[in-house]
Amino acid sequence: FPFVQVLPGSTSPNPGLFGSNPTPQKVLDVIMNTSPAWVAQQQGSMWLAAGITFTTYELVNSQALLMVDFGKELIVALVGTSRAQFPQGLGAEVPVYAYIELDLEIEFAPQQGIFSVQAVLAKSSFLLDKACVLTGGFAFFVWYGPSPHAGDFVLTLGGYNPGFVVPSYYPKVPQVGFHWSLDSSISISGGVYFAFTPSALMVGGELNATYQSGNLKAWFDAHADIIVQWNPFWFDAAFGISIGASYKVDLAFTSFTVTAELGCNLEFWGPPTGGKVGVDWYIISFTIPFGASKNSSKPVLNQWSQVQAMLPNSGTGDAPNVVTLSPSAGLTPATTSPANTTQRGLAAAPSAPAPWIVRGSQFSFTTSCSIPASAAAVGSSHSIT
């Protein structure tokens, strides 16, 4: 964006973009009359934009564009890039052993009910050596009213468990990892992920190494995937390792490849606890089960009745209630039932206490809810927000 290009220290500098002593009309010409235009006219839309640069702990240099749209709806967004290099400022003769470039986007849209933070490592990021390329992303999303997904959230670093059914509206995040070609014969790659949602916690990763020289090839692969869900509690964990080698034999009129590989996998789940161990050799493979079968381990059902059973109950077993009311001022003398210290649920119990006798000009009360709530309905026609 032009406001970023004219910033001191911009990675795509163009300080003379607006000319000397630019007028507002000159700025509009630059941002609207380029091809394609940076900004287009839209009836009813009003916006502000500003280019900013800042340094964090004298290590991380950032440049960003701050945008505020307050026309048809309010949207606040920050889009930018942060960079860090280690070591810094020691001259071109000192090798750089780490360079991190992070593309960042933060958006707050209250009318849509979304707050989001997303970041992705740029392809230029590396560690120890420029051939050791870093990849990956991060995302944090919160949905609230009026979003149809209000109450949901997700925090993920590098993606999700392969067995997790990812909702369509969740962000897609690349796995945090690296790919390192040490030389023409050896390459190493790996990655990790972590995610936390209202229904599950998951973590995992993988490591792969390959050596190839001429007709000889050898490899090593390992992985781990763990997911824990609750209400009811349920988990699934899988681990595996594989080591192999192959050699291509060239004869006068033909060729063939000799391969040997040994792999072992362990998966266990519960409750009830069970699992299986698998061994895969080049000439034979077998699986040994133990404990309960996986079909008897039930995943999360995500039903309200299950969640409600975990919450503090101010009602009864037959009429559970997660909301309480407490009078704070305006009651008549202490003979009034219930007393100040008594909490009364919205769902009346079979032996409901007597109504409060209050002074209308002084009465006030407080509410407490076991879950996030933004509105309460009283009777069938009145509401308090």
Coordinates of C-alpha atoms in Angstrom, one line a residue:
F1 CA 0.0 0.0 0.0
P2 CA 1.4 3.5 -0.8
F3 CA 1.2 4.5 2.9
V4 CA 3.6 1.7 3.7
Q5 CA 5.9 2.3 0.7
V6 CA 6.7 5.8 1.9
L7 CA 7.6 4.7 5.4
P8 CA 11.3 5.0 6.5
G9 CA 12.9 1.5 6.3
S10 CA 10.1 0.0 4.1
T11 CA 11.0 -3.2 2.5
S12 CA 9.6 -1.9 -0.8
P13 CA 10.7 1.8 -0.4
N14 CA 9.3 4.5 -2.6
P15 CA 9.7 7.7 -0.6
G16 CA 8.9 10.0 -3.6
L17 CA 5.6 8.2 -4.4
F18 CA 3.5 11.3 -3.6
G19 CA 6.1 13.8 -4.7
S20 CA 7.3 16.8 -2.7
N21 CA 4.7 18.6 -0.5
P22 CA 1.8 16.4 -1.7
T23 CA -1.7 17.7 -1.6
P24 CA -4.7 15.6 -0.5
Q25 CA -5.7 15.5 -4.2
K26 CA -2.3 14.1 -5.2
V27 CA -2.6 11.4 -2.6
L28 CA -6.1 10.4 -3.8
D29 CA -4.8 10.3 -7.4
V30 CA -2.0 7.8 -6.4
I31 CA -4.3 5.4 -4.4
M32 CA -7.3 5.5 -6.8
N33 CA -5.9 6.0 -10.3
T34 CA -3.3 3.2 -10.4
S35 CA -3.9 -0.1 -12.2
P36 CA -5.4 -1.8 -10.3
A37 CA -6.6 0.9 -7.9
W38 CA -5.7 0.6 -4.3
V39 CA -9.0 2.1 -3.2
A40 CA -12.4 2.2 -5.0
Q41 CA -15.4 4.4 -4.4
Q42 CA -18.3 2.8 -2.5
Q43 CA -21.4 4.7 -1.4
G44 CA -21.9 4.8 2.3
S45 CA -18.4 3.7 3.1
M46 CA -16.0 5.8 5.3
W47 CA -12.5 4.7 6.3
L48 CA -9.2 5.7 7.7
A49 CA -5.8 4.2 6.9
A50 CA -2.3 4.8 8.3
G51 CA 1.1 3.3 7.7
I52 CA 3.1 2.6 10.8
T53 CA 6.5 1.2 11.7
F54 CA 7.7 0.0 15.1
T55 CA 10.5 -1.9 16.8
T56 CA 10.1 -4.5 19.6
Y57 CA 13.0 -4.9 22.0
E58 CA 15.3 -3.6 19.3
L59 CA 15.1 -7.0 17.7
V60 CA 11.9 -7.2 15.7
N61 CA 11.2 -4.6 13.1
S62 CA 7.6 -4.3 11.9
Q63 CA 5.7 -2.3 9.3
A64 CA 2.0 -2.4 9.0
L65 CA -1.1 -0.8 7.7
L66 CA -3.9 0.1 10.1
M67 CA -7.4 0.4 8.6
V68 CA -10.7 1.5 10.2
D69 CA -13.9 1.1 8.2
F70 CA -16.8 2.8 9.9
G71 CA -19.3 3.2 7.1
K72 CA -21.9 0.5 6.8
E73 CA -20.3 -1.4 9.7
L74 CA -17.3 -1.0 11.9
I75 CA -14.2 -3.1 11.0
V76 CA -10.7 -2.5 12.5
A77 CA -7.8 -4.3 10.8
L78 CA -4.0 -4.4 11.1
V79 CA -2.1 -6.0 8.3
G80 CA 1.7 -6.1 8.3
T81 CA 5.0 -7.9 8.4
S82 CA 7.5 -8.4 11.3
R83 CA 11.1 -9.3 10.7
A84 CA 14.0 -10.4 12.9
Q85 CA 17.6 -11.3 12.1
F86 CA 20.2 -12.9 14.3
P87 CA 22.8 -11.5 14.8
Q88 CA 22.1 -7.9 13.9
G89 CA 24.3 -5.1 12.7
L90 CA 27.6 -7.0 12.7
G91 CA 28.5 -6.4 9.1
A92 CA 28.2 -8.5 6.0
E93 CA 31.1 -10.7 6.9
V94 CA 29.3 -12.2 9.9
P95 CA 27.0 -15.0 8.9
V96 CA 23.3 -14.8 9.7
Y97 CA 22.1 -17.9 11.6
A98 CA 18.4 -17.0 11.8
Y99 CA 16.0 -14.9 9.8
I100 CA 12.3 -14.8 10.7
E101 CA 9.6 -13.0 8.6
L102 CA 6.1 -13.1 9.8
D103 CA 3.0 -11.9 7.9
L104 CA 0.3 -10.7 10.4
E105 CA -3.4 -9.9 10.1
I106 CA -5.6 -8.8 13.0
E107 CA -9.3 -8.0 12.4
F108 CA -12.1 -6.9 14.7
A109 CA -15.6 -6.9 13.2
P110 CA -18.2 -6.4 16.0
Q111 CA -21.2 -6.4 13.7
Q112 CA -20.1 -9.8 12.3
G113 CA -19.2 -11.1 15.7
I114 CA -15.6 -12.0 14.9
F115 CA -12.2 -11.2 16.4
S116 CA -9.3 -12.9 14.7
V117 CA -5.5 -13.0 14.7
Q118 CA -3.6 -14.8 12.0
A119 CA 0.1 -15.0 11.2
V120 CA 2.1 -17.0 8.6
L121 CA 5.9 -17.4 8.2
A122 CA 7.1 -16.1 4.9
K123 CA 9.1 -18.4 2.6
S124 CA 12.3 -16.3 3.2
S125 CA 12.4 -17.5 6.9
F126 CA 15.3 -19.8 7.8
L127 CA 17.2 -21.2 10.8
L128 CA 20.9 -22.0 11.0
D129 CA 21.3 -22.2 7.3
K130 CA 19.4 -20.6 4.4
A131 CA 18.7 -24.1 3.1
C132 CA 16.7 -24.8 6.4
V133 CA 13.5 -23.2 5.4
L134 CA 10.8 -22.6 8.1
T135 CA 7.1 -22.8 7.4
G136 CA 3.9 -22.6 9.5
G137 CA 1.2 -20.4 10.8
F138 CA -0.8 -19.4 13.8
A139 CA -4.5 -18.4 14.3
F140 CA -6.7 -17.3 17.1
F141 CA -10.5 -16.8 16.3
V142 CA -13.3 -15.9 18.7
W143 CA -16.9 -15.8 17.6
Y144 CA -19.6 -14.0 19.5
G145 CA -23.1 -12.6 18.9
P146 CA -24.4 -11.8 16.3
S147 CA -22.2 -14.5 14.6
P148 CA -24.1 -17.8 14.0
H149 CA -21.0 -19.4 15.6
A150 CA -21.2 -17.3 18.8
G151 CA -19.5 -19.0 21.7
D152 CA -17.0 -20.9 19.7
F153 CA -13.2 -20.2 19.5
V154 CA -10.1 -21.8 18.2
L155 CA -6.4 -21.4 19.0
T156 CA -4.1 -23.3 16.7
L157 CA -0.4 -23.3 15.9
G158 CA 0.3 -25.4 12.9
G159 CA -3.1 -27.0 12.2
Y160 CA -5.2 -29.8 13.6
N161 CA -5.1 -33.5 14.4
P162 CA -5.7 -35.7 11.3
G163 CA -8.7 -37.3 12.9
F164 CA -10.4 -34.0 14.0
V165 CA -13.4 -33.0 11.9
V166 CA -12.5 -29.3 11.3
P167 CA -15.6 -27.0 11.0
S168 CA -15.7 -25.3 7.6
Y169 CA -15.5 -21.8 9.3
Y170 CA -12.3 -22.6 11.2
P171 CA -9.1 -21.1 9.8
K172 CA -6.8 -23.3 7.7
V173 CA -3.2 -23.0 9.1
P174 CA 0.0 -24.5 7.6
Q175 CA 1.9 -26.9 9.8
V176 CA 4.8 -25.3 11.7
G177 CA 8.0 -27.0 10.5
F178 CA 11.1 -27.0 8.5
H179 CA 12.7 -28.5 5.4
W180 CA 16.5 -28.7 5.4
S181 CA 18.6 -30.0 2.5
L182 CA 22.0 -30.3 4.1
D183 CA 23.7 -31.4 0.8
S184 CA 22.8 -33.2 -2.4
S185 CA 22.3 -36.5 -0.5
I186 CA 20.7 -35.7 2.9
S187 CA 17.4 -33.9 3.6
I188 CA 15.6 -33.5 6.9
S189 CA 12.1 -32.2 7.4
G190 CA 9.6 -32.1 10.3
G191 CA 6.6 -30.3 11.7
V192 CA 4.4 -29.9 14.8
Y193 CA 0.9 -28.7 15.5
F194 CA -1.2 -27.7 18.5
A195 CA -4.8 -26.7 18.7
F196 CA -7.3 -25.9 21.4
T197 CA -11.1 -25.7 20.9
P198 CA -14.1 -25.8 23.2
S199 CA -14.4 -29.5 22.7
A200 CA -10.8 -30.8 22.2
L201 CA -7.1 -30.4 22.8
M202 CA -4.7 -31.8 20.2
V203 CA -0.9 -31.9 19.6
G204 CA 1.4 -33.8 17.3
G205 CA 4.3 -33.8 15.0
E206 CA 6.5 -35.7 12.6
L207 CA 10.2 -36.0 11.7
N208 CA 11.5 -37.4 8.4
A209 CA 15.1 -37.9 7.2
T210 CA 16.3 -39.2 3.8
Y211 CA 19.8 -40.2 2.5
Q212 CA 20.4 -41.0 -1.1
S213 CA 23.7 -41.5 -2.8
G214 CA 23.7 -43.2 -6.2
N215 CA 21.7 -46.3 -6.1
L216 CA 21.6 -46.4 -2.3
K217 CA 18.7 -44.8 -0.4
A218 CA 17.9 -44.9 3.4
W219 CA 15.1 -43.2 5.3
F220 CA 13.8 -42.5 8.8
D221 CA 10.2 -41.5 9.6
A222 CA 8.5 -40.8 13.0
H223 CA 5.2 -39.3 13.9
A224 CA 3.0 -38.7 17.0
D225 CA -0.7 -37.5 17.0
I226 CA -2.7 -37.0 20.3
I227 CA -6.2 -35.7 20.7
V228 CA -8.1 -35.3 24.0
Q229 CA -11.8 -34.5 24.0
W230 CA -14.1 -34.1 27.0
N231 CA -17.7 -34.3 28.0
P232 CA -17.5 -37.3 28.0
F233 CA -13.7 -37.6 28.4
W234 CA -12.1 -39.4 25.4
F235 CA -8.6 -39.6 24.0
D236 CA -6.8 -41.2 21.1
A237 CA -3.0 -41.3 20.7
A238 CA -0.9 -42.7 17.9
F239 CA 2.8 -43.1 17.6
G240 CA 4.9 -44.6 14.8
I241 CA 8.5 -45.0 13.6
S242 CA 9.9 -46.5 10.4
I243 CA 13.4 -47.2 9.3
G244 CA 14.3 -48.5 5.8
A245 CA 16.8 -48.8 3.0
S246 CA 16.9 -49.8 -0.6
Y247 CA 19.5 -50.4 -3.2
K248 CA 19.0 -50.5 -7.0
V249 CA 21.0 -53.3 -8.6
D250 CA 21.9 -52.7 -12.3
L251 CA 22.8 -55.8 -14.4
A252 CA 23.7 -56.0 -18.0
F253 CA 20.2 -56.4 -19.4
T254 CA 18.0 -55.6 -16.4
S255 CA 17.8 -53.9 -13.0
F256 CA 16.0 -54.5 -9.7
T257 CA 15.7 -52.9 -6.3
V258 CA 16.3 -54.6 -3.0
T259 CA 14.3 -53.0 -0.1
A260 CA 14.3 -53.6 3.6
E261 CA 12.0 -51.7 6.0
L262 CA 11.0 -52.1 9.6
G263 CA 8.2 -50.1 11.1
C264 CA 6.3 -50.1 14.4
N265 CA 3.1 -48.3 15.3
L266 CA 1.3 -47.9 18.6
E267 CA -2.2 -46.5 19.0
F268 CA -4.3 -46.5 22.2
W269 CA -7.6 -44.9 23.1
G270 CA -10.2 -44.7 25.9
P271 CA -12.1 -44.9 28.0
P272 CA -12.5 -47.9 28.0
T273 CA -8.8 -48.2 27.4
G274 CA -7.6 -50.2 24.5
G275 CA -5.2 -50.1 21.6
K276 CA -3.1 -52.0 19.1
V277 CA 0.5 -52.5 18.2
G278 CA 1.5 -53.0 14.6
V279 CA 4.8 -54.3 13.2
D280 CA 5.6 -54.0 9.6
W281 CA 8.6 -55.7 8.2
Y282 CA 9.4 -56.0 4.6
I283 CA 8.5 -59.7 4.4
I284 CA 5.9 -59.9 7.2
S285 CA 3.5 -57.6 9.1
F286 CA 1.1 -58.2 12.0
T287 CA -1.1 -56.3 14.5
I288 CA -1.6 -57.1 18.2
P289 CA -4.8 -55.6 19.7
F290 CA -5.2 -55.2 23.5
G291 CA -8.0 -53.9 25.8
A292 CA -11.3 -52.6 24.6
S293 CA -12.1 -52.2 20.9
K294 CA -12.0 -48.7 19.4
N295 CA -15.7 -48.8 18.5
S296 CA -16.6 -48.9 22.2
S297 CA -14.7 -45.6 22.9
K298 CA -17.3 -43.0 22.1
P299 CA -16.3 -39.5 20.9
V300 CA -17.8 -36.3 22.1
L301 CA -21.5 -35.9 21.4
N302 CA -21.6 -32.1 21.9
Q303 CA -25.1 -32.2 23.4
W304 CA -26.3 -29.4 25.7
S305 CA -27.5 -31.9 28.3
Q306 CA -23.9 -33.2 28.7
V307 CA -22.5 -29.7 29.0
Q308 CA -25.2 -28.6 31.5
A309 CA -24.4 -31.6 33.8
M310 CA -20.8 -30.2 34.3
L311 CA -22.0 -26.7 35.3
P312 CA -23.0 -25.4 38.8
N313 CA -26.7 -25.9 39.3
S314 CA -28.9 -23.4 41.1
G315 CA -32.1 -25.3 40.4
T316 CA -32.9 -28.9 41.0
G317 CA -32.1 -32.2 39.3
D318 CA -35.4 -32.2 37.5
A319 CA -35.3 -28.5 36.6
P320 CA -31.6 -27.5 36.3
N321 CA -30.7 -23.9 36.1
V322 CA -27.4 -22.2 35.4
V323 CA -28.5 -18.6 36.2
T324 CA -29.0 -17.1 39.7
L325 CA -30.4 -13.8 41.0
S326 CA -29.3 -12.0 44.1
P327 CA -31.0 -8.9 45.6
S328 CA -28.4 -6.2 46.3
A329 CA -30.6 -3.2 47.5
G330 CA -34.2 -2.1 48.0
L331 CA -35.6 -5.1 50.1
T332 CA -38.0 -4.4 52.8
P333 CA -36.9 -5.4 56.4
A334 CA -35.2 -8.7 57.1
T335 CA -38.5 -10.6 57.6
T336 CA -38.9 -10.6 53.8
S337 CA -38.1 -14.0 52.3
P338 CA -35.7 -14.8 50.8
A339 CA -32.9 -13.0 52.6
N340 CA -30.1 -11.0 50.9
T341 CA -27.7 -14.0 51.0
T342 CA -30.2 -16.3 49.3
Q343 CA -29.8 -16.9 45.6
R344 CA -33.0 -17.7 43.6
G345 CA -32.9 -19.5 40.3
L346 CA -34.9 -18.4 37.3
A347 CA -36.5 -21.9 37.2
A348 CA -38.6 -22.2 40.3
A349 CA -38.1 -25.3 42.4
P350 CA -41.1 -27.3 43.7
S351 CA -40.7 -25.5 47.1
A352 CA -40.0 -22.0 45.7
P353 CA -39.3 -19.3 48.2
A354 CA -41.7 -16.4 48.7
P355 CA -41.5 -13.4 46.3
W356 CA -39.2 -10.5 47.3
I357 CA -41.0 -7.4 48.7
V358 CA -39.0 -4.4 47.5
R359 CA -39.0 -0.6 47.2
G360 CA -39.3 0.1 43.5
S361 CA -37.2 3.3 43.6
Q362 CA -34.3 1.5 45.4
F363 CA -34.4 -2.1 44.3
S364 CA -31.5 -3.6 42.4
F365 CA -30.2 -7.1 41.9
T366 CA -27.3 -9.0 40.4
T367 CA -27.2 -12.0 38.1
S368 CA -24.6 -14.8 37.9
C369 CA -24.4 -17.3 35.1
S370 CA -22.2 -20.4 34.7
I371 CA -21.8 -19.7 30.9
P372 CA -21.3 -16.5 28.9
A373 CA -24.6 -14.7 28.5
S374 CA -25.6 -11.4 26.9
A375 CA -29.4 -11.4 27.4
A376 CA -32.0 -12.7 29.7
A377 CA -35.7 -13.2 28.9
V378 CA -38.4 -12.7 31.6
G379 CA -41.8 -14.2 31.0
S380 CA -42.7 -14.3 27.3
S381 CA -42.6 -10.7 26.1
H382 CA -40.0 -8.8 28.1
S383 CA -36.2 -8.9 27.7
I384 CA -33.2 -7.3 29.4
T385 CA -29.9 -6.9 27.6

